[in-house]
Amino acid sequence: MGAAQQALQDVCAPWPPELLTIRPQALGGARDTQLQRLATGGGYDLICLSMHLPGTLEHLLTNSLVHRIVYATTPPLLLYRQGARPLSRSTDFKRILVSLDGCAIAEQALPYVHAWASQYQSVVTLLSVPAGDGDAGSALAWAGQAPTT
């Protein structure tokens, strides 16, 4: 665990404590078990998971650990994987897609999106694909709103 703790300290080094509170934890045991234990019982408000597996989003969501965490936790989840620039450890977040399915839970992502978009000067696309014929009235009814005339 010494090497893991040192690696965490190295990651934390660029951010002074007065700018960001970071609590590095290096735990022993099975990675999946420890991650699921913390994700479900740690009292976190946002859980960020990195996936380095190749493939589609469907592959990420059917991965047993991701699947267990998605269905066992209630806070928002941020899933991220290697971007188009393999040598970069970051993204510019210039374009953000947010899928809104008409429920209040989906809209809980908007404050996070606002913070990211403000930080990165992003263009945000809010997507609504209503059930039915896709006209504006259906979209508003699907979103729980009365259409205006």
Coordinates of C-alpha atoms in Angstrom, one line a residue:
M1 CA 0.0 0.0 0.0
G2 CA 3.0 2.3 0.4
A3 CA 3.3 2.8 -3.4
A4 CA -0.4 3.4 -3.8
Q5 CA -0.2 6.1 -1.0
Q6 CA 2.8 7.7 -2.7
A7 CA 1.0 7.8 -6.0
L8 CA -2.0 9.5 -4.4
Q9 CA 0.2 12.0 -2.8
D10 CA 1.8 12.8 -6.2
V11 CA -1.6 13.3 -7.7
C12 CA -2.6 15.7 -4.9
A13 CA 0.6 17.7 -5.1
P14 CA -0.5 20.3 -7.6
W15 CA -3.4 21.4 -5.5
P16 CA -2.5 23.3 -2.3
P17 CA -4.8 22.5 0.7
E18 CA -6.1 26.1 0.8
L19 CA -7.5 25.6 -2.8
L20 CA -9.0 22.1 -2.5
T21 CA -9.6 19.7 0.3
I22 CA -8.4 16.3 -0.8
R23 CA -8.5 13.2 1.4
P24 CA -6.4 10.5 -0.3
Q25 CA -7.2 6.9 0.8
A26 CA -5.2 3.8 -0.2
L27 CA -7.0 0.7 0.9
G28 CA -6.1 -2.9 0.9
G29 CA -8.3 -5.7 -0.4
A30 CA -10.2 -6.3 -3.7
R31 CA -10.5 -3.0 -5.7
D32 CA -14.1 -3.8 -6.8
T33 CA -15.2 -4.6 -3.2
Q34 CA -13.6 -1.5 -1.7
L35 CA -15.0 0.8 -4.4
Q36 CA -18.5 -0.5 -4.1
R37 CA -18.3 -0.3 -0.3
L38 CA -17.3 3.4 -0.4
A39 CA -19.7 4.2 -3.2
T40 CA -22.7 2.7 -1.4
G41 CA -21.9 3.7 2.2
G42 CA -19.4 6.6 2.1
G43 CA -22.0 9.4 2.1
Y44 CA -20.6 10.9 -1.2
D45 CA -22.6 13.5 -3.2
L46 CA -21.0 12.6 -6.5
I47 CA -19.2 9.5 -7.6
C48 CA -16.7 9.6 -10.4
L49 CA -15.6 6.4 -12.1
S50 CA -12.9 6.1 -14.7
M51 CA -13.1 3.2 -17.1
H52 CA -10.2 2.2 -19.3
L53 CA -12.0 -0.6 -21.0
P54 CA -12.3 -0.3 -24.8
G55 CA -15.7 -0.3 -26.3
T56 CA -19.1 1.3 -26.2
L57 CA -21.1 2.9 -23.4
E58 CA -23.2 -0.3 -23.4
H59 CA -20.0 -2.2 -22.6
L60 CA -19.2 0.2 -19.7
L61 CA -22.7 -0.1 -18.3
T62 CA -22.8 -3.9 -18.4
N63 CA -19.4 -4.1 -16.7
S64 CA -20.3 -5.8 -13.4
L65 CA -18.7 -3.2 -11.1
V66 CA -20.2 -0.2 -12.9
H67 CA -23.6 -2.0 -13.1
R68 CA -23.5 -2.7 -9.4
I69 CA -22.6 0.9 -8.5
V70 CA -25.2 2.4 -10.8
Y71 CA -28.0 0.4 -9.3
A72 CA -26.7 0.4 -5.6
T73 CA -26.1 4.1 -5.2
T74 CA -28.2 7.2 -5.2
P75 CA -25.8 10.1 -5.8
P76 CA -25.0 11.3 -9.3
L77 CA -22.4 9.3 -11.2
L78 CA -19.8 10.7 -13.6
L79 CA -18.5 8.0 -15.8
Y80 CA -15.5 8.9 -17.9
R81 CA -13.1 7.1 -20.2
Q82 CA -10.1 7.9 -22.4
G83 CA -11.0 10.6 -24.8
A84 CA -10.0 11.0 -28.4
R85 CA -6.6 12.3 -27.4
P86 CA -5.0 9.3 -25.8
L87 CA -1.9 11.2 -24.5
S88 CA -4.0 13.8 -22.8
R89 CA -5.3 13.3 -19.2
S90 CA -8.0 15.9 -19.6
T91 CA -10.7 17.2 -21.8
D92 CA -11.7 20.6 -22.9
F93 CA -15.4 19.9 -22.2
K94 CA -16.2 22.3 -25.1
R95 CA -19.4 20.5 -26.0
I96 CA -21.6 18.8 -23.3
L97 CA -24.6 16.6 -24.0
V98 CA -27.2 16.3 -21.3
S99 CA -30.1 13.9 -21.8
L100 CA -33.3 15.0 -20.1
D101 CA -36.0 12.3 -19.9
G102 CA -38.7 14.5 -18.4
C103 CA -38.2 13.5 -14.8
A104 CA -36.9 15.7 -12.0
I105 CA -34.0 13.3 -11.3
A106 CA -32.5 14.0 -14.7
E107 CA -32.6 17.7 -14.1
Q108 CA -30.5 17.2 -11.0
A109 CA -27.5 17.1 -13.3
L110 CA -28.0 20.7 -14.5
P111 CA -26.1 22.4 -11.6
Y112 CA -23.1 20.2 -12.2
V113 CA -23.3 20.9 -16.0
H114 CA -23.6 24.6 -15.3
A115 CA -20.5 24.5 -13.1
W116 CA -18.5 22.6 -15.8
A117 CA -19.8 24.7 -18.6
S118 CA -18.9 27.9 -16.7
Q119 CA -15.4 26.6 -16.0
Y120 CA -14.7 25.4 -19.5
Q121 CA -16.8 27.9 -21.5
S122 CA -18.8 25.0 -22.9
V123 CA -21.7 24.8 -25.3
V124 CA -24.4 22.7 -23.6
T125 CA -26.9 20.7 -25.6
L126 CA -30.0 19.6 -23.7
L127 CA -31.6 16.6 -25.4
S128 CA -35.2 15.6 -25.1
V129 CA -36.5 12.8 -27.3
P130 CA -40.2 12.5 -26.5
A131 CA -42.2 9.3 -26.9
G132 CA -44.8 9.4 -29.6
D133 CA -44.6 11.4 -32.8
G134 CA -42.0 13.9 -31.5
D135 CA -44.0 17.1 -32.0
A136 CA -43.6 20.0 -29.6
G137 CA -46.9 19.3 -27.8
S138 CA -45.8 15.7 -27.2
A139 CA -42.4 16.9 -25.9
L140 CA -44.1 19.2 -23.4
A141 CA -46.6 16.7 -22.3
W142 CA -43.8 14.1 -22.0
A143 CA -41.9 16.5 -19.8
G144 CA -44.9 17.0 -17.5
Q145 CA -45.7 20.5 -18.9
A146 CA -48.8 21.8 -20.6
P147 CA -48.3 23.0 -24.1
T148 CA -49.0 26.6 -24.8
T149 CA -50.9 27.9 -27.8

